[in-house]
mmCIF file of C-alpha atoms in Angstrom:
data_model
loop_
_atom_site.group_PDB
_atom_site.id
_atom_site.type_symbol
_atom_site.label_atom_id
_atom_site.label_comp_id
_atom_site.label_asym_id
_atom_site.label_seq_id
_atom_site.Cartn_x
_atom_site.Cartn_y
_atom_site.Cartn_z
ATOM 1 C CA UNK A 879 -167.026 192.300 90.921
ATOM 2 C CA UNK A 880 -169.019 190.497 93.629
ATOM 3 C CA UNK A 881 -169.232 187.482 91.562
ATOM 4 C CA UNK A 882 -165.644 187.516 90.704
ATOM 5 C CA UNK A 883 -164.676 188.126 94.530
ATOM 6 C CA UNK A 884 -166.702 185.035 95.457
ATOM 7 C CA UNK A 885 -165.275 182.909 92.683
ATOM 8 C CA UNK A 886 -161.674 183.806 94.049
ATOM 9 C CA UNK A 887 -162.690 183.153 97.548
ATOM 10 C CA UNK A 888 -164.178 179.501 96.589
ATOM 11 C CA UNK A 889 -161.047 178.916 94.612
ATOM 12 C CA UNK A 890 -158.812 180.197 97.705
ATOM 13 C CA UNK A 891 -160.386 177.099 100.066
ATOM 14 C CA UNK A 892 -158.850 174.360 98.077
ATOM 15 C CA UNK A 893 -155.616 176.433 97.611
ATOM 16 C CA UNK A 894 -155.196 176.947 101.397
ATOM 17 C CA UNK A 895 -155.921 173.071 102.229
ATOM 18 C CA UNK A 896 -153.438 172.301 99.677
ATOM 19 C CA UNK A 897 -150.784 174.680 100.896
ATOM 20 C CA UNK A 898 -151.640 173.466 104.670
ATOM 21 C CA UNK A 899 -150.734 169.961 103.616
ATOM 22 C CA UNK A 900 -147.573 170.830 101.843
ATOM 23 C CA UNK A 901 -146.313 172.891 104.816
ATOM 24 C CA UNK A 902 -147.366 169.922 107.244
ATOM 25 C CA UNK A 903 -145.574 167.358 105.039
ATOM 26 C CA UNK A 904 -142.309 169.473 104.784
ATOM 27 C CA UNK A 905 -142.327 170.020 108.575
ATOM 28 C CA UNK A 906 -142.783 166.034 109.035
ATOM 29 C CA UNK A 907 -139.792 165.434 106.846
ATOM 30 C CA UNK A 908 -137.659 168.005 108.251
ATOM 31 C CA UNK A 909 -134.950 166.740 110.546
ATOM 32 C CA UNK A 910 -135.372 167.029 114.360
ATOM 33 C CA UNK A 911 -137.329 165.669 117.521
ATOM 34 C CA UNK A 912 -139.681 167.842 119.443
ATOM 35 C CA UNK A 913 -138.198 165.733 122.368
ATOM 36 C CA UNK A 914 -134.736 166.322 121.389
ATOM 37 C CA UNK A 915 -133.785 168.573 124.310
ATOM 38 C CA UNK A 916 -135.252 165.988 126.948
ATOM 39 C CA UNK A 917 -132.605 164.879 129.135
ATOM 40 C CA UNK A 918 -130.661 161.491 128.585
ATOM 41 C CA UNK A 919 -131.557 160.609 132.178
ATOM 42 C CA UNK A 920 -135.153 160.427 131.457
ATOM 43 C CA UNK A 921 -136.542 156.594 130.855
ATOM 44 C CA UNK A 922 -137.489 155.534 127.682
ATOM 45 C CA UNK A 923 -140.773 154.580 129.049
ATOM 46 C CA UNK A 924 -141.319 158.070 130.468
ATOM 47 C CA UNK A 925 -140.150 159.718 126.861
ATOM 48 C CA UNK A 926 -142.681 157.347 125.286
ATOM 49 C CA UNK A 927 -145.432 158.404 127.561
ATOM 50 C CA UNK A 928 -144.563 162.421 126.776
ATOM 51 C CA UNK A 929 -144.500 161.424 122.812
ATOM 52 C CA UNK A 930 -147.959 159.833 123.561
ATOM 53 C CA UNK A 931 -149.171 163.257 125.372
ATOM 54 C CA UNK A 932 -148.109 165.150 122.442
ATOM 55 C CA UNK A 933 -149.803 163.159 119.812
ATOM 56 C CA UNK A 934 -146.552 162.226 117.978
ATOM 57 C CA UNK A 935 -147.103 158.468 118.244
ATOM 58 C CA UNK A 936 -150.280 158.916 115.907
ATOM 59 C CA UNK A 937 -149.875 158.736 111.954
ATOM 60 C CA UNK A 938 -149.180 161.703 110.236
ATOM 61 C CA UNK A 939 -152.516 161.819 108.250
ATOM 62 C CA UNK A 940 -154.277 161.862 111.729
ATOM 63 C CA UNK A 941 -152.593 164.609 113.214
ATOM 64 C CA UNK A 942 -153.152 166.581 110.055
ATOM 65 C CA UNK A 943 -156.796 166.336 110.318
ATOM 66 C CA UNK A 944 -156.507 167.115 114.003
ATOM 67 C CA UNK A 945 -154.913 170.272 113.129
ATOM 68 C CA UNK A 946 -157.435 171.057 110.371
ATOM 69 C CA UNK A 947 -160.327 170.436 113.138
ATOM 70 C CA UNK A 948 -158.532 172.530 115.631
ATOM 71 C CA UNK A 949 -157.822 175.320 113.448
ATOM 72 C CA UNK A 950 -161.157 175.491 111.487
ATOM 73 C CA UNK A 951 -163.640 174.589 113.945
ATOM 74 C CA UNK A 952 -162.416 174.734 117.481
ATOM 75 C CA UNK A 953 -160.493 177.709 117.314
ATOM 76 C CA UNK A 954 -163.375 179.980 115.461
ATOM 77 C CA UNK A 955 -165.508 178.775 118.362
ATOM 78 C CA UNK A 956 -163.102 179.773 120.948
ATOM 79 C CA UNK A 957 -162.855 183.318 119.479
ATOM 80 C CA UNK A 958 -166.677 183.486 119.544
ATOM 81 C CA UNK A 959 -166.568 182.450 123.131
ATOM 82 C CA UNK A 960 -164.413 185.173 123.938
ATOM 83 C CA UNK A 961 -166.053 187.722 121.882
ATOM 84 C CA UNK A 962 -169.797 187.154 122.969
ATOM 85 C CA UNK A 963 -169.068 185.202 126.513
ATOM 86 C CA UNK A 964 -170.507 181.834 125.332
ATOM 87 C CA UNK A 965 -168.965 178.605 126.288
ATOM 88 C CA UNK A 966 -169.506 176.227 123.317
ATOM 89 C CA UNK A 967 -165.563 175.404 123.014
ATOM 90 C CA UNK A 968 -164.938 175.043 126.939
ATOM 91 C CA UNK A 969 -164.030 171.177 126.924
ATOM 92 C CA UNK A 970 -162.496 171.038 123.498
ATOM 93 C CA UNK A 971 -158.758 170.625 122.736
ATOM 94 C CA UNK A 972 -157.086 173.580 121.036
ATOM 95 C CA UNK A 973 -153.776 173.975 118.974
ATOM 96 C CA UNK A 974 -151.232 173.548 121.983
ATOM 97 C CA UNK A 975 -147.574 174.721 121.788
ATOM 98 C CA UNK A 976 -145.016 171.928 122.366
ATOM 99 C CA UNK A 977 -142.692 174.515 123.790
ATOM 100 C CA UNK A 978 -144.569 176.372 125.923
ATOM 101 C CA UNK A 979 -147.932 174.162 126.467
ATOM 102 C CA UNK A 980 -150.105 177.266 125.825
ATOM 103 C CA UNK A 981 -152.865 177.570 123.108
ATOM 104 C CA UNK A 982 -151.029 178.748 119.871
ATOM 105 C CA UNK A 983 -153.446 181.343 118.833
ATOM 106 C CA UNK A 984 -152.958 182.988 122.481
ATOM 107 C CA UNK A 985 -149.299 183.286 122.154
ATOM 108 C CA UNK A 986 -149.746 184.857 118.522
ATOM 109 C CA UNK A 987 -152.194 187.417 120.128
ATOM 110 C CA UNK A 988 -149.868 188.249 122.779
ATOM 111 C CA UNK A 989 -147.036 189.117 120.096
ATOM 112 C CA UNK A 990 -148.927 190.541 117.312
ATOM 113 C CA UNK A 991 -149.076 194.095 118.910
ATOM 114 C CA UNK A 992 -145.191 194.419 119.060
ATOM 115 C CA UNK A 993 -145.214 193.192 115.371
ATOM 116 C CA UNK A 994 -147.950 195.464 114.218
ATOM 117 C CA UNK A 995 -146.409 198.505 116.078
ATOM 118 C CA UNK A 996 -143.007 198.304 114.793
ATOM 119 C CA UNK A 997 -143.192 196.398 111.290
ATOM 120 C CA UNK A 998 -146.429 197.722 110.521
ATOM 121 C CA UNK A 999 -145.455 201.556 111.347
ATOM 122 C CA UNK A 1000 -142.347 201.039 109.443
ATOM 123 C CA UNK A 1001 -144.171 199.639 106.353
ATOM 124 C CA UNK A 1002 -146.415 202.678 106.376
ATOM 125 C CA UNK A 1003 -143.792 205.145 106.482
ATOM 126 C CA UNK A 1004 -141.808 203.370 104.070
ATOM 127 C CA UNK A 1005 -144.821 203.496 101.693
ATOM 128 C CA UNK A 1006 -145.459 207.085 102.339
ATOM 129 C CA UNK A 1007 -141.872 208.170 101.707
ATOM 130 C CA UNK A 1008 -141.540 205.672 98.538
ATOM 131 C CA UNK A 1009 -144.242 206.964 96.616
ATOM 132 C CA UNK A 1010 -143.453 210.709 96.616
ATOM 133 C CA UNK A 1011 -139.755 209.812 95.738
ATOM 134 C CA UNK A 1012 -140.740 207.576 92.677
ATOM 135 C CA UNK A 1013 -142.972 210.255 91.384
ATOM 136 C CA UNK A 1014 -140.509 213.046 91.402
ATOM 137 C CA UNK A 1015 -137.615 211.030 90.648
ATOM 138 C CA UNK A 1016 -139.522 209.759 87.424
ATOM 139 C CA UNK A 1017 -140.788 213.353 86.508
ATOM 140 C CA UNK A 1018 -137.113 214.710 87.012
ATOM 141 C CA UNK A 1019 -135.517 211.997 85.282
ATOM 142 C CA UNK A 1020 -131.722 212.184 85.341
ATOM 143 C CA UNK A 1021 -131.748 215.116 87.860
ATOM 144 C CA UNK A 1022 -129.617 215.387 91.070
ATOM 145 C CA UNK A 1023 -132.607 214.312 92.682
ATOM 146 C CA UNK A 1024 -133.225 211.408 90.675
ATOM 147 C CA UNK A 1025 -129.404 210.230 91.046
ATOM 148 C CA UNK A 1026 -129.437 210.989 94.823
ATOM 149 C CA UNK A 1027 -132.718 208.895 95.268
ATOM 150 C CA UNK A 1028 -131.445 206.157 93.110
ATOM 151 C CA UNK A 1029 -128.252 206.090 95.023
ATOM 152 C CA UNK A 1030 -129.984 205.627 98.390
ATOM 153 C CA UNK A 1031 -132.637 203.058 97.157
ATOM 154 C CA UNK A 1032 -129.515 200.860 95.886
ATOM 155 C CA UNK A 1033 -128.072 200.953 99.036
ATOM 156 C CA UNK A 1034 -131.411 200.337 100.960
ATOM 157 C CA UNK A 1035 -132.311 197.423 98.811
ATOM 158 C CA UNK A 1036 -128.832 195.909 98.700
ATOM 159 C CA UNK A 1037 -127.662 195.980 102.032
ATOM 160 C CA UNK A 1038 -129.108 193.442 104.147
ATOM 161 C CA UNK A 1039 -131.358 194.893 107.272
ATOM 162 C CA UNK A 1040 -129.233 192.868 109.871
ATOM 163 C CA UNK A 1041 -126.108 194.585 108.806
ATOM 164 C CA UNK A 1042 -127.850 198.114 108.611
ATOM 165 C CA UNK A 1043 -129.461 197.267 112.247
ATOM 166 C CA UNK A 1044 -126.103 196.400 113.898
ATOM 167 C CA UNK A 1045 -124.575 199.645 112.207
ATOM 168 C CA UNK A 1046 -127.134 201.735 113.674
ATOM 169 C CA UNK A 1047 -126.716 200.119 116.913
ATOM 170 C CA UNK A 1048 -123.087 200.724 116.958
ATOM 171 C CA UNK A 1049 -123.299 204.438 116.047
ATOM 172 C CA UNK A 1050 -126.652 205.370 118.040
ATOM 173 C CA UNK A 1051 -126.982 203.184 120.813
ATOM 174 C CA UNK A 1052 -123.174 202.247 121.863
ATOM 175 C CA UNK A 1053 -121.258 205.191 120.624
ATOM 176 C CA UNK A 1054 -123.710 208.303 120.867
ATOM 177 C CA UNK A 1055 -126.167 206.770 123.390
ATOM 178 C CA UNK A 1056 -129.242 208.484 121.783
ATOM 179 C CA UNK A 1057 -131.370 205.356 121.370
ATOM 180 C CA UNK A 1058 -131.820 202.200 123.611
ATOM 181 C CA UNK A 1059 -129.711 198.981 122.150
ATOM 182 C CA UNK A 1060 -132.440 196.379 122.984
ATOM 183 C CA UNK A 1061 -136.439 196.933 122.509
ATOM 184 C CA UNK A 1062 -138.288 196.861 125.716
ATOM 185 C CA UNK A 1063 -141.263 195.039 125.093
ATOM 186 C CA UNK A 1064 -142.602 195.232 128.530
ATOM 187 C CA UNK A 1065 -142.810 199.034 128.306
ATOM 188 C CA UNK A 1066 -146.440 200.139 128.749
ATOM 189 C CA UNK A 1067 -147.557 203.622 127.610
ATOM 190 C CA UNK A 1068 -149.172 205.449 130.305
ATOM 191 C CA UNK A 1069 -148.075 208.869 130.060
ATOM 192 C CA UNK A 1070 -145.874 211.367 128.153
ATOM 193 C CA UNK A 1071 -142.408 210.186 129.494
ATOM 194 C CA UNK A 1072 -143.191 206.344 128.603
ATOM 195 C CA UNK A 1073 -144.646 207.454 125.164
ATOM 196 C CA UNK A 1074 -141.332 209.371 124.450
ATOM 197 C CA UNK A 1075 -139.240 206.297 125.479
ATOM 198 C CA UNK A 1076 -141.468 203.907 123.168
ATOM 199 C CA UNK A 1077 -140.697 206.646 120.535
ATOM 200 C CA UNK A 1078 -137.121 206.310 120.967
ATOM 201 C CA UNK A 1079 -136.876 202.596 121.234
ATOM 202 C CA UNK A 1080 -138.690 202.334 117.797
ATOM 203 C CA UNK A 1081 -136.582 204.664 115.883
ATOM 204 C CA UNK A 1082 -133.875 202.310 114.922
ATOM 205 C CA UNK A 1083 -136.000 199.160 113.929
ATOM 206 C CA UNK A 1084 -138.623 201.520 112.214
ATOM 207 C CA UNK A 1085 -135.674 203.207 110.281
ATOM 208 C CA UNK A 1086 -134.095 200.031 109.232
ATOM 209 C CA UNK A 1087 -137.459 198.529 107.757
ATOM 210 C CA UNK A 1088 -138.464 201.625 106.375
ATOM 211 C CA UNK A 1089 -135.157 202.212 104.212
ATOM 212 C CA UNK A 1090 -135.828 198.602 103.177
ATOM 213 C CA UNK A 1091 -139.232 198.824 102.314
ATOM 214 C CA UNK A 1092 -139.234 202.407 100.654
ATOM 215 C CA UNK A 1093 -136.084 201.400 98.395
ATOM 216 C CA UNK A 1094 -137.899 198.531 96.606
ATOM 217 C CA UNK A 1095 -141.256 200.165 96.228
ATOM 218 C CA UNK A 1096 -139.876 204.016 95.307
ATOM 219 C CA UNK A 1097 -137.974 201.958 92.023
ATOM 220 C CA UNK A 1098 -141.376 200.336 91.221
ATOM 221 C CA UNK A 1099 -142.913 203.750 91.444
ATOM 222 C CA UNK A 1100 -140.373 205.599 89.345
ATOM 223 C CA UNK A 1101 -140.257 202.618 86.565
ATOM 224 C CA UNK A 1102 -144.046 202.921 86.403
ATOM 225 C CA UNK A 1103 -144.454 206.699 86.244
ATOM 226 C CA UNK A 1104 -141.700 206.639 83.428
ATOM 227 C CA UNK A 1105 -143.702 204.129 81.590
ATOM 228 C CA UNK A 1106 -146.839 206.187 81.796
ATOM 229 C CA UNK A 1107 -145.186 209.720 81.131
ATOM 230 C CA UNK A 1108 -144.652 209.162 77.553
ATOM 231 C CA UNK A 1109 -148.061 207.669 76.755
ATOM 232 C CA UNK A 1110 -150.309 209.247 74.309
ATOM 233 C CA UNK A 1111 -152.992 210.067 76.668
ATOM 234 C CA UNK A 1112 -150.366 212.472 78.686
ATOM 235 C CA UNK A 1113 -149.646 214.501 75.455
ATOM 236 C CA UNK A 1114 -153.368 214.644 74.895
ATOM 237 C CA UNK A 1115 -154.114 215.920 78.384
ATOM 238 C CA UNK A 1116 -151.251 218.564 78.235
ATOM 239 C CA UNK A 1117 -152.507 219.522 74.610
ATOM 240 C CA UNK A 1118 -156.073 220.222 76.129
ATOM 241 C CA UNK A 1119 -154.785 222.528 78.674
ATOM 242 C CA UNK A 1120 -154.530 220.710 81.805
ATOM 243 C CA UNK A 1121 -152.068 221.893 84.530
ATOM 244 C CA UNK A 1122 -148.855 219.801 84.912
ATOM 245 C CA UNK A 1123 -149.989 219.025 88.508
ATOM 246 C CA UNK A 1124 -153.283 217.640 87.231
ATOM 247 C CA UNK A 1125 -151.601 215.618 84.426
ATOM 248 C CA UNK A 1126 -149.197 213.843 86.701
ATOM 249 C CA UNK A 1127 -150.959 213.563 89.880
ATOM 250 C CA UNK A 1128 -154.199 212.512 88.630
ATOM 251 C CA UNK A 1129 -153.869 210.763 85.360
ATOM 252 C CA UNK A 1130 -150.345 209.871 85.528
ATOM 253 C CA UNK A 1131 -150.404 208.633 89.094
ATOM 254 C CA UNK A 1132 -153.582 206.588 88.774
ATOM 255 C CA UNK A 1133 -152.032 204.232 85.965
ATOM 256 C CA UNK A 1134 -149.046 204.023 87.698
ATOM 257 C CA UNK A 1135 -150.244 202.899 90.708
ATOM 258 C CA UNK A 1136 -151.442 199.604 89.145
ATOM 259 C CA UNK A 1137 -148.446 197.774 89.194
ATOM 260 C CA UNK A 1138 -147.067 199.284 92.692
ATOM 261 C CA UNK A 1139 -150.213 198.104 94.332
ATOM 262 C CA UNK A 1140 -149.238 194.703 93.900
ATOM 263 C CA UNK A 1141 -146.039 195.303 95.371
ATOM 264 C CA UNK A 1142 -147.611 196.875 98.320
ATOM 265 C CA UNK A 1143 -150.608 194.614 98.730
ATOM 266 C CA UNK A 1144 -148.270 191.449 98.736
ATOM 267 C CA UNK A 1145 -145.926 193.461 101.384
ATOM 268 C CA UNK A 1146 -148.580 193.458 103.859
ATOM 269 C CA UNK A 1147 -148.421 189.818 105.002
ATOM 270 C CA UNK A 1148 -145.018 190.636 105.945
ATOM 271 C CA UNK A 1149 -146.026 192.857 108.577
ATOM 272 C CA UNK A 1150 -147.906 190.233 110.242
ATOM 273 C CA UNK A 1151 -145.086 188.067 109.673
ATOM 274 C CA UNK A 1152 -142.782 190.343 111.164
ATOM 275 C CA UNK A 1153 -139.227 191.087 109.994
ATOM 276 C CA UNK A 1154 -137.672 188.054 111.233
ATOM 277 C CA UNK A 1155 -134.166 189.087 111.102
ATOM 278 C CA UNK A 1156 -134.680 192.600 112.236
ATOM 279 C CA UNK A 1157 -136.513 191.473 115.380
ATOM 280 C CA UNK A 1158 -133.828 189.009 116.161
ATOM 281 C CA UNK A 1159 -131.367 192.060 116.072
ATOM 282 C CA UNK A 1160 -133.303 194.587 118.167
ATOM 283 C CA UNK A 1161 -134.940 191.567 120.302
ATOM 284 C CA UNK A 1162 -138.384 192.692 119.520
ATOM 285 C CA UNK A 1163 -140.641 190.084 120.804
ATOM 286 C CA UNK A 1164 -142.768 189.921 118.064
ATOM 287 C CA UNK A 1165 -144.099 186.942 115.645
ATOM 288 C CA UNK A 1166 -140.903 186.951 113.805
ATOM 289 C CA UNK A 1167 -138.878 186.172 116.614
ATOM 290 C CA UNK A 1168 -141.420 183.583 117.794
ATOM 291 C CA UNK A 1169 -141.099 181.492 114.450
ATOM 292 C CA UNK A 1170 -137.459 181.577 114.976
ATOM 293 C CA UNK A 1171 -137.673 180.092 118.309
ATOM 294 C CA UNK A 1172 -140.437 177.661 117.510
ATOM 295 C CA UNK A 1173 -138.001 176.435 114.540
ATOM 296 C CA UNK A 1174 -135.133 175.984 116.977
ATOM 297 C CA UNK A 1175 -137.491 173.934 119.556
ATOM 298 C CA UNK A 1176 -139.293 171.864 116.979
ATOM 299 C CA UNK A 1177 -142.502 173.368 117.827
ATOM 300 C CA UNK A 1178 -144.470 171.860 114.914
ATOM 301 C CA UNK A 1179 -148.088 173.310 115.900
ATOM 302 C CA UNK A 1180 -146.464 176.840 116.235
ATOM 303 C CA UNK A 1181 -144.619 176.882 113.018
ATOM 304 C CA UNK A 1182 -147.441 175.243 111.389
ATOM 305 C CA UNK A 1183 -149.868 177.761 112.374
ATOM 306 C CA UNK A 1184 -147.736 180.551 111.953
ATOM 307 C CA UNK A 1185 -146.753 179.888 108.326
ATOM 308 C CA UNK A 1186 -150.335 178.923 107.460
ATOM 309 C CA UNK A 1187 -151.300 182.365 108.791
ATOM 310 C CA UNK A 1188 -149.121 184.010 106.389
ATOM 311 C CA UNK A 1189 -150.050 182.152 103.545
ATOM 312 C CA UNK A 1190 -153.748 183.121 104.239
ATOM 313 C CA UNK A 1191 -152.632 186.734 104.432
ATOM 314 C CA UNK A 1192 -150.799 186.476 101.223
ATOM 315 C CA UNK A 1193 -153.817 184.857 99.329
ATOM 316 C CA UNK A 1194 -155.928 187.633 100.876
ATOM 317 C CA UNK A 1195 -153.949 190.577 99.989
ATOM 318 C CA UNK A 1196 -153.173 189.281 96.493
ATOM 319 C CA UNK A 1197 -157.254 189.226 96.207
ATOM 320 C CA UNK A 1198 -157.412 192.671 97.298
ATOM 321 C CA UNK A 1199 -154.621 193.751 94.847
ATOM 322 C CA UNK A 1200 -156.687 192.335 91.999
ATOM 323 C CA UNK A 1201 -160.033 193.983 93.131
ATOM 324 C CA UNK A 1202 -157.819 197.260 93.413
ATOM 325 C CA UNK A 1203 -156.989 197.114 89.603
ATOM 326 C CA UNK A 1204 -160.494 197.593 88.823
ATOM 327 C CA UNK A 1205 -160.739 200.834 90.995
ATOM 328 C CA UNK A 1206 -157.475 202.402 89.631
ATOM 329 C CA UNK A 1207 -158.216 201.343 85.875
ATOM 330 C CA UNK A 1208 -161.801 201.636 84.639
ATOM 331 C CA UNK A 1209 -160.855 199.565 81.850
ATOM 332 C CA UNK A 1210 -160.353 196.575 83.784
ATOM 333 C CA UNK A 1211 -163.856 194.634 84.523
ATOM 334 C CA UNK A 1212 -164.490 191.445 86.636
ATOM 335 C CA UNK A 1213 -167.807 190.476 85.004
#
């Protein structure tokens, strides 16, 4: 497995380089100008100096290789300086946002906690809800529980999250006034009162995302369980006198988790990317909202860095899913 992991990591390097080039070229071909919002009263020569200061007068390949250098050399050195108190990257130019003129990675680090708290907790809750519902729905196929779970799953997966979010805001924030309408990102949890307020403002966005994630994963879980419940090894396990709990929760569940692991693992990068629409609805100051703002402002370094980080996470968790296959199914070998 170690050799397989190293091979996959080596293959990931050119893959990510190609992905970064494709992202850069797409952003270059996209319409818009980072200086498009500059007032018309600004003289052309001043605007030309501003373009030079942003590096926009250089050829595209020069800017691309400069971004590669900053992303893979200077930013890791700056992280090392931050962790260990060294000064290797003090005078080196980092990836700078066109919009805020601040280092892109610093902005991402500031917004990451909000995304992890809201979207991360919603994903974990969704998985914890979906797996038991999928197991029980498959074991009691066509029962009232299975029909109810199917109905709720279809609603959760079919209805867009922005619509569900608006409905919850109208009912529970405007009409009943149980929860706050807007997520307060400046809130600091210092005592029990602030902790309760944090929980209250998390209820609606976490509910929306949990329902969507649980709806998708529970259907995969149910389908995979049904495929395995009719296999010969299940009848053999029952004929050997094993209890139904052992047959379902150990033998059937372990084999059924193999396709579900792929869905769960490939959904983890969405935690870091943030639920873009949901963050906009509830005004969560996370990475998803930052990506939308950067696209509107033609902030090429921010958009480039965020989308590349999402691509890295997808490649990484795809590898993790493949490695988990060998743990769940001993028949799978990577030697």
